[in-house]
mmCIF file of C-alpha atoms in Angstrom:
data_model
loop_
_atom_site.group_PDB
_atom_site.id
_atom_site.type_symbol
_atom_site.label_atom_id
_atom_site.label_comp_id
_atom_site.label_asym_id
_atom_site.label_seq_id
_atom_site.Cartn_x
_atom_site.Cartn_y
_atom_site.Cartn_z
ATOM 1 C CA ASN K 808 43.650 88.764 40.463
ATOM 2 C CA ALA K 809 46.419 86.201 40.158
ATOM 3 C CA GLY K 810 44.221 83.494 41.686
ATOM 4 C CA VAL K 811 46.285 80.652 43.150
ATOM 5 C CA THR K 812 50.028 80.732 42.571
ATOM 6 C CA GLN K 813 52.664 78.156 43.468
ATOM 7 C CA THR K 814 56.434 78.372 43.777
ATOM 8 C CA PRO K 815 58.617 76.831 42.599
ATOM 9 C CA LYS K 816 57.294 75.335 39.337
ATOM 10 C CA PHE K 817 59.965 72.634 39.191
ATOM 11 C CA ARG K 818 62.423 71.189 41.687
ATOM 12 C CA VAL K 819 64.849 68.299 41.829
ATOM 13 C CA LEU K 820 65.939 67.020 45.246
ATOM 14 C CA LYS K 821 68.246 64.327 46.480
ATOM 15 C CA THR K 822 66.962 61.774 48.966
ATOM 16 C CA GLY K 823 67.070 63.222 52.463
ATOM 17 C CA GLN K 824 66.993 66.868 51.455
ATOM 18 C CA SER K 825 64.280 69.188 52.679
ATOM 19 C CA MET K 826 62.244 71.827 50.928
ATOM 20 C CA THR K 827 59.153 74.007 51.235
ATOM 21 C CA LEU K 828 56.514 74.586 48.591
ATOM 22 C CA LEU K 829 54.692 77.891 48.782
ATOM 23 C CA CYS K 830 51.070 78.465 47.822
ATOM 24 C CA ALA K 831 49.469 81.899 47.731
ATOM 25 C CA GLN K 832 45.910 82.973 46.917
ATOM 26 C CA ASP K 833 44.486 86.462 46.546
ATOM 27 C CA MET K 834 40.777 85.569 46.610
ATOM 28 C CA ASN K 835 40.359 85.817 50.383
ATOM 29 C CA HIS K 836 39.458 82.117 50.567
ATOM 30 C CA GLU K 837 39.150 80.452 53.956
ATOM 31 C CA TYR K 838 40.001 76.912 52.843
ATOM 32 C CA MET K 839 43.283 75.810 51.350
ATOM 33 C CA TYR K 840 44.486 72.365 50.295
ATOM 34 C CA TRP K 841 47.569 70.500 49.169
ATOM 35 C CA TYR K 842 47.213 67.571 46.766
ATOM 36 C CA ARG K 843 49.580 65.276 44.959
ATOM 37 C CA GLN K 844 48.878 63.852 41.526
ATOM 38 C CA ASP K 845 50.537 60.664 40.330
ATOM 39 C CA PRO K 846 50.140 58.921 36.942
ATOM 40 C CA GLY K 847 47.030 56.744 36.740
ATOM 41 C CA MET K 848 45.720 57.971 40.086
ATOM 42 C CA GLY K 849 43.297 60.646 41.101
ATOM 43 C CA LEU K 850 44.370 63.681 43.051
ATOM 44 C CA ARG K 851 45.018 62.762 46.663
ATOM 45 C CA LEU K 852 44.666 65.183 49.536
ATOM 46 C CA ILE K 853 47.781 65.603 51.678
ATOM 47 C CA HIS K 854 46.786 68.278 54.182
ATOM 48 C CA TYR K 855 44.247 71.043 54.298
ATOM 49 C CA SER K 856 43.381 74.150 56.288
ATOM 50 C CA VAL K 857 39.975 75.577 57.193
ATOM 51 C CA GLY K 858 41.381 78.914 58.268
ATOM 52 C CA GLU K 859 44.423 80.897 59.352
ATOM 53 C CA GLY K 860 46.368 79.069 62.029
ATOM 54 C CA THR K 861 44.615 75.712 61.497
ATOM 55 C CA THR K 862 45.699 72.609 59.608
ATOM 56 C CA ALA K 863 44.416 69.068 59.313
ATOM 57 C CA LYS K 864 45.541 65.781 57.805
ATOM 58 C CA GLY K 865 44.158 64.523 54.541
ATOM 59 C CA GLU K 866 44.379 61.148 52.879
ATOM 60 C CA VAL K 867 48.187 60.867 52.525
ATOM 61 C CA PRO K 868 49.845 63.117 55.143
ATOM 62 C CA ASP K 869 52.902 61.019 56.059
ATOM 63 C CA GLY K 870 56.234 62.664 55.266
ATOM 64 C CA TYR K 871 54.711 66.140 54.898
ATOM 65 C CA ASN K 872 54.067 69.071 57.198
ATOM 66 C CA VAL K 873 52.102 72.253 56.585
ATOM 67 C CA SER K 874 51.618 75.689 58.056
ATOM 68 C CA ARG K 875 49.013 78.425 57.564
ATOM 69 C CA LEU K 876 50.428 81.443 59.378
ATOM 70 C CA LYS K 877 48.683 83.887 57.056
ATOM 71 C CA LYS K 878 45.266 83.480 55.464
ATOM 72 C CA GLN K 879 46.618 83.915 51.963
ATOM 73 C CA ASN K 880 49.539 81.469 52.264
ATOM 74 C CA PHE K 881 49.729 77.718 52.750
ATOM 75 C CA LEU K 882 53.141 76.072 52.976
ATOM 76 C CA LEU K 883 53.943 72.417 52.350
ATOM 77 C CA GLY K 884 57.177 71.064 53.794
ATOM 78 C CA LEU K 885 59.150 67.915 53.114
ATOM 79 C CA GLU K 886 61.614 67.368 55.962
ATOM 80 C CA SER K 887 63.479 64.413 54.446
ATOM 81 C CA ALA K 888 62.526 63.812 50.834
ATOM 82 C CA ALA K 889 62.103 60.266 49.527
ATOM 83 C CA PRO K 890 61.817 59.007 45.925
ATOM 84 C CA SER K 891 58.186 58.037 46.676
ATOM 85 C CA GLN K 892 57.452 61.748 46.997
ATOM 86 C CA THR K 893 58.256 62.333 43.340
ATOM 87 C CA SER K 894 54.985 63.782 42.076
ATOM 88 C CA VAL K 895 53.164 66.865 40.874
ATOM 89 C CA TYR K 896 51.855 68.918 43.775
ATOM 90 C CA PHE K 897 48.787 71.101 43.482
ATOM 91 C CA CYS K 898 47.533 73.714 45.858
ATOM 92 C CA ALA K 899 43.868 74.725 45.852
ATOM 93 C CA SER K 900 41.623 77.132 47.713
ATOM 94 C CA SER K 901 37.897 77.631 48.232
ATOM 95 C CA TYR K 902 35.393 79.777 50.128
ATOM 96 C CA ARG K 903 33.908 78.491 53.340
ATOM 97 C CA PRO K 904 30.673 76.604 52.462
ATOM 98 C CA ARG K 905 27.585 78.645 53.172
ATOM 99 C CA SER K 906 25.464 75.672 54.149
ATOM 100 C CA ARG K 907 25.915 71.969 54.587
ATOM 101 C CA THR K 908 23.123 71.233 52.121
ATOM 102 C CA GLY K 909 24.333 73.650 49.476
ATOM 103 C CA PRO K 910 26.566 72.700 46.552
ATOM 104 C CA GLY K 911 29.620 73.650 48.503
ATOM 105 C CA ASP K 912 32.600 75.443 47.155
ATOM 106 C CA THR K 913 34.439 75.066 43.913
ATOM 107 C CA GLN K 914 38.135 74.622 44.477
ATOM 108 C CA TYR K 915 40.484 76.807 42.474
ATOM 109 C CA PHE K 916 43.773 75.148 41.677
ATOM 110 C CA GLY K 917 47.257 76.489 41.203
ATOM 111 C CA PRO K 918 49.452 75.524 38.222
ATOM 112 C CA GLY K 919 51.320 72.806 40.109
ATOM 113 C CA THR K 920 54.882 72.069 41.201
ATOM 114 C CA ARG K 921 56.719 69.179 39.592
ATOM 115 C CA LEU K 922 59.023 67.584 42.162
ATOM 116 C CA THR K 923 61.564 64.886 41.432
ATOM 117 C CA VAL K 924 63.417 63.145 44.255
ATOM 118 C CA LEU K 925 66.503 61.224 43.165
ATOM 119 C CA LYS C 612 34.823 52.233 50.221
ATOM 120 C CA ASN C 613 34.227 55.582 48.520
ATOM 121 C CA GLN C 614 35.419 55.358 44.938
ATOM 122 C CA VAL C 615 35.109 57.198 41.643
ATOM 123 C CA GLU C 616 35.828 55.281 38.459
ATOM 124 C CA GLN C 617 36.125 56.927 35.067
ATOM 125 C CA SER C 618 36.050 55.443 31.597
ATOM 126 C CA PRO C 619 37.566 55.287 29.148
ATOM 127 C CA GLN C 620 41.074 55.896 30.469
ATOM 128 C CA SER C 621 41.974 57.648 27.221
ATOM 129 C CA LEU C 622 40.170 58.637 24.061
ATOM 130 C CA ILE C 623 41.199 59.959 20.655
ATOM 131 C CA ILE C 624 38.643 61.685 18.426
ATOM 132 C CA LEU C 625 38.695 63.838 15.320
ATOM 133 C CA GLU C 626 38.030 67.536 15.504
ATOM 134 C CA GLY C 627 34.329 68.314 15.127
ATOM 135 C CA LYS C 628 33.142 64.963 16.478
ATOM 136 C CA ASN C 629 31.166 64.455 19.683
ATOM 137 C CA CYS C 630 32.231 62.278 22.594
ATOM 138 C CA THR C 631 30.952 61.109 25.964
ATOM 139 C CA LEU C 632 33.005 60.423 29.069
ATOM 140 C CA GLN C 633 31.698 58.243 31.895
ATOM 141 C CA CYS C 634 31.946 58.435 35.673
ATOM 142 C CA ASN C 635 30.657 55.797 38.118
ATOM 143 C CA TYR C 636 30.828 56.399 41.830
ATOM 144 C CA THR C 637 30.243 54.609 45.100
ATOM 145 C CA VAL C 638 30.268 57.559 47.461
ATOM 146 C CA SER C 639 27.978 57.880 50.433
ATOM 147 C CA PRO C 640 26.556 60.179 51.551
ATOM 148 C CA PHE C 641 26.490 62.037 48.248
ATOM 149 C CA SER C 642 26.577 65.825 48.181
ATOM 150 C CA ASN C 643 27.498 66.888 44.666
ATOM 151 C CA LEU C 644 29.461 65.919 41.578
ATOM 152 C CA ARG C 645 31.841 68.085 39.630
ATOM 153 C CA TRP C 646 33.638 67.752 36.343
ATOM 154 C CA TYR C 647 37.032 69.419 36.013
ATOM 155 C CA LYS C 648 39.152 70.012 32.928
ATOM 156 C CA GLN C 649 42.915 69.804 33.346
ATOM 157 C CA ASP C 650 45.119 71.028 30.521
ATOM 158 C CA THR C 651 48.619 69.564 30.310
ATOM 159 C CA GLY C 652 50.908 71.235 32.827
ATOM 160 C CA ARG C 653 48.079 73.177 34.467
ATOM 161 C CA GLY C 654 45.813 72.801 37.456
ATOM 162 C CA PRO C 655 42.221 71.522 37.117
ATOM 163 C CA VAL C 656 39.467 74.032 36.281
ATOM 164 C CA SER C 657 35.820 73.464 37.200
ATOM 165 C CA LEU C 658 33.401 72.865 34.306
ATOM 166 C CA THR C 659 30.129 71.901 35.983
ATOM 167 C CA ILE C 660 28.668 71.050 39.363
ATOM 168 C CA MET C 661 25.500 69.057 40.022
ATOM 169 C CA THR C 662 23.675 68.310 43.230
ATOM 170 C CA PHE C 663 21.449 65.322 43.961
ATOM 171 C CA SER C 664 18.333 66.888 42.422
ATOM 172 C CA GLU C 665 19.930 67.979 39.157
ATOM 173 C CA ASN C 666 19.892 65.698 36.106
ATOM 174 C CA THR C 667 21.785 67.822 33.648
ATOM 175 C CA LYS C 668 23.993 70.901 33.548
ATOM 176 C CA SER C 669 25.519 72.628 30.543
ATOM 177 C CA ASN C 670 28.516 74.864 30.101
ATOM 178 C CA GLY C 671 28.863 75.832 26.457
ATOM 179 C CA ARG C 672 29.679 72.699 24.451
ATOM 180 C CA TYR C 673 29.975 70.654 27.656
ATOM 181 C CA THR C 674 26.885 68.913 29.037
ATOM 182 C CA ALA C 675 27.021 66.851 32.201
ATOM 183 C CA THR C 676 24.315 64.416 33.282
ATOM 184 C CA LEU C 677 23.734 62.769 36.621
ATOM 185 C CA ASP C 678 21.716 59.678 37.511
ATOM 186 C CA ALA C 679 21.754 59.530 41.294
ATOM 187 C CA ASP C 680 19.878 56.213 41.308
ATOM 188 C CA THR C 681 22.512 54.344 39.322
ATOM 189 C CA LYS C 682 25.320 56.571 40.630
ATOM 190 C CA GLN C 683 26.512 57.452 37.174
ATOM 191 C CA SER C 684 27.470 60.682 35.481
ATOM 192 C CA SER C 685 28.536 61.507 31.969
ATOM 193 C CA LEU C 686 30.210 64.468 30.304
ATOM 194 C CA HIS C 687 29.223 65.035 26.680
ATOM 195 C CA ILE C 688 31.376 67.244 24.484
ATOM 196 C CA THR C 689 29.760 68.542 21.322
ATOM 197 C CA ALA C 690 31.607 69.576 18.163
ATOM 198 C CA SER C 691 35.017 68.982 19.687
ATOM 199 C CA GLN C 692 37.854 71.446 19.192
ATOM 200 C CA LEU C 693 41.604 71.002 19.416
ATOM 201 C CA SER C 694 41.539 72.997 22.655
ATOM 202 C CA ASP C 695 39.366 70.293 24.228
ATOM 203 C CA SER C 696 42.445 68.068 24.407
ATOM 204 C CA ALA C 697 42.927 67.640 28.153
ATOM 205 C CA SER C 698 42.299 65.348 31.091
ATOM 206 C CA TYR C 699 38.724 65.392 32.407
ATOM 207 C CA ILE C 700 38.312 64.599 36.079
ATOM 208 C CA CYS C 701 35.127 63.560 37.853
ATOM 209 C CA VAL C 702 35.015 64.595 41.519
ATOM 210 C CA VAL C 703 32.352 63.512 44.000
ATOM 211 C CA SER C 704 31.775 65.340 47.243
ATOM 212 C CA SER C 705 30.603 63.503 50.307
ATOM 213 C CA GLY C 706 28.847 65.312 53.136
ATOM 214 C CA GLY C 707 29.438 69.015 53.643
ATOM 215 C CA ASN C 708 32.277 69.485 51.191
ATOM 216 C CA GLN C 709 34.747 70.378 53.895
ATOM 217 C CA GLY C 710 38.354 69.456 53.477
ATOM 218 C CA GLY C 711 39.071 65.780 53.047
ATOM 219 C CA LYS C 712 35.598 64.906 51.651
ATOM 220 C CA LEU C 713 36.301 65.063 47.922
ATOM 221 C CA ILE C 714 36.885 61.833 46.027
ATOM 222 C CA PHE C 715 38.696 62.256 42.712
ATOM 223 C CA GLY C 716 38.503 59.965 39.707
ATOM 224 C CA GLN C 717 41.702 59.119 37.884
ATOM 225 C CA GLY C 718 40.651 61.128 34.838
ATOM 226 C CA THR C 719 40.003 60.491 31.150
ATOM 227 C CA GLU C 720 42.726 61.709 28.790
ATOM 228 C CA LEU C 721 41.053 63.178 25.688
ATOM 229 C CA SER C 722 43.023 63.912 22.561
ATOM 230 C CA VAL C 723 41.352 65.792 19.709
ATOM 231 C CA LYS C 724 43.137 65.390 16.372
ATOM 232 C CA PRO C 725 42.762 67.651 13.319
#
């Protein structure tokens, strides 16, 4: 199994350009997530999905859109990139939790996409 | 406000030595606490997970402890190796661990020198 893969690995954009980051997982996970990681800060959740065809906002959703048309893929879009969106983006996936009192699901992370917006 | 604070921010130790990383949290309700290891240029990988009733959990040379009363956790690394050089992230889950309920610490950057 490849686990969680992300494309591209690196990208440089100019302010105002658009792009889509692709995340794919082959573990049949229900849940998928997009995070951004900035120096000196913890990972912050952008958007997430609890199943095919569903998406929800996380902690920092502004300026991003997502789509989950297929269970194995989760796309993150930037319609008009800004320098503040320069960051490393991580995708993650997990099984649906079996019970609310259980330990929940471990998230499996992709290798990240390093995005620079000039 | 739900927060996870880690200390120290960075740490340098010699190969073979032990070290302990700290995590303090103010998350309510508490569900579980995880430690992740993140190698440079890679995504985080889970090391341990502990629920409210667990005090300690080991994974090889990594031992995590949890004191739910004081809301503190530690990650102890024994006989460090060069491959332990990484960022270690404490993550606390609130509620049912559905999306949007994980609170990440900022990480401790560990460097193991020969």
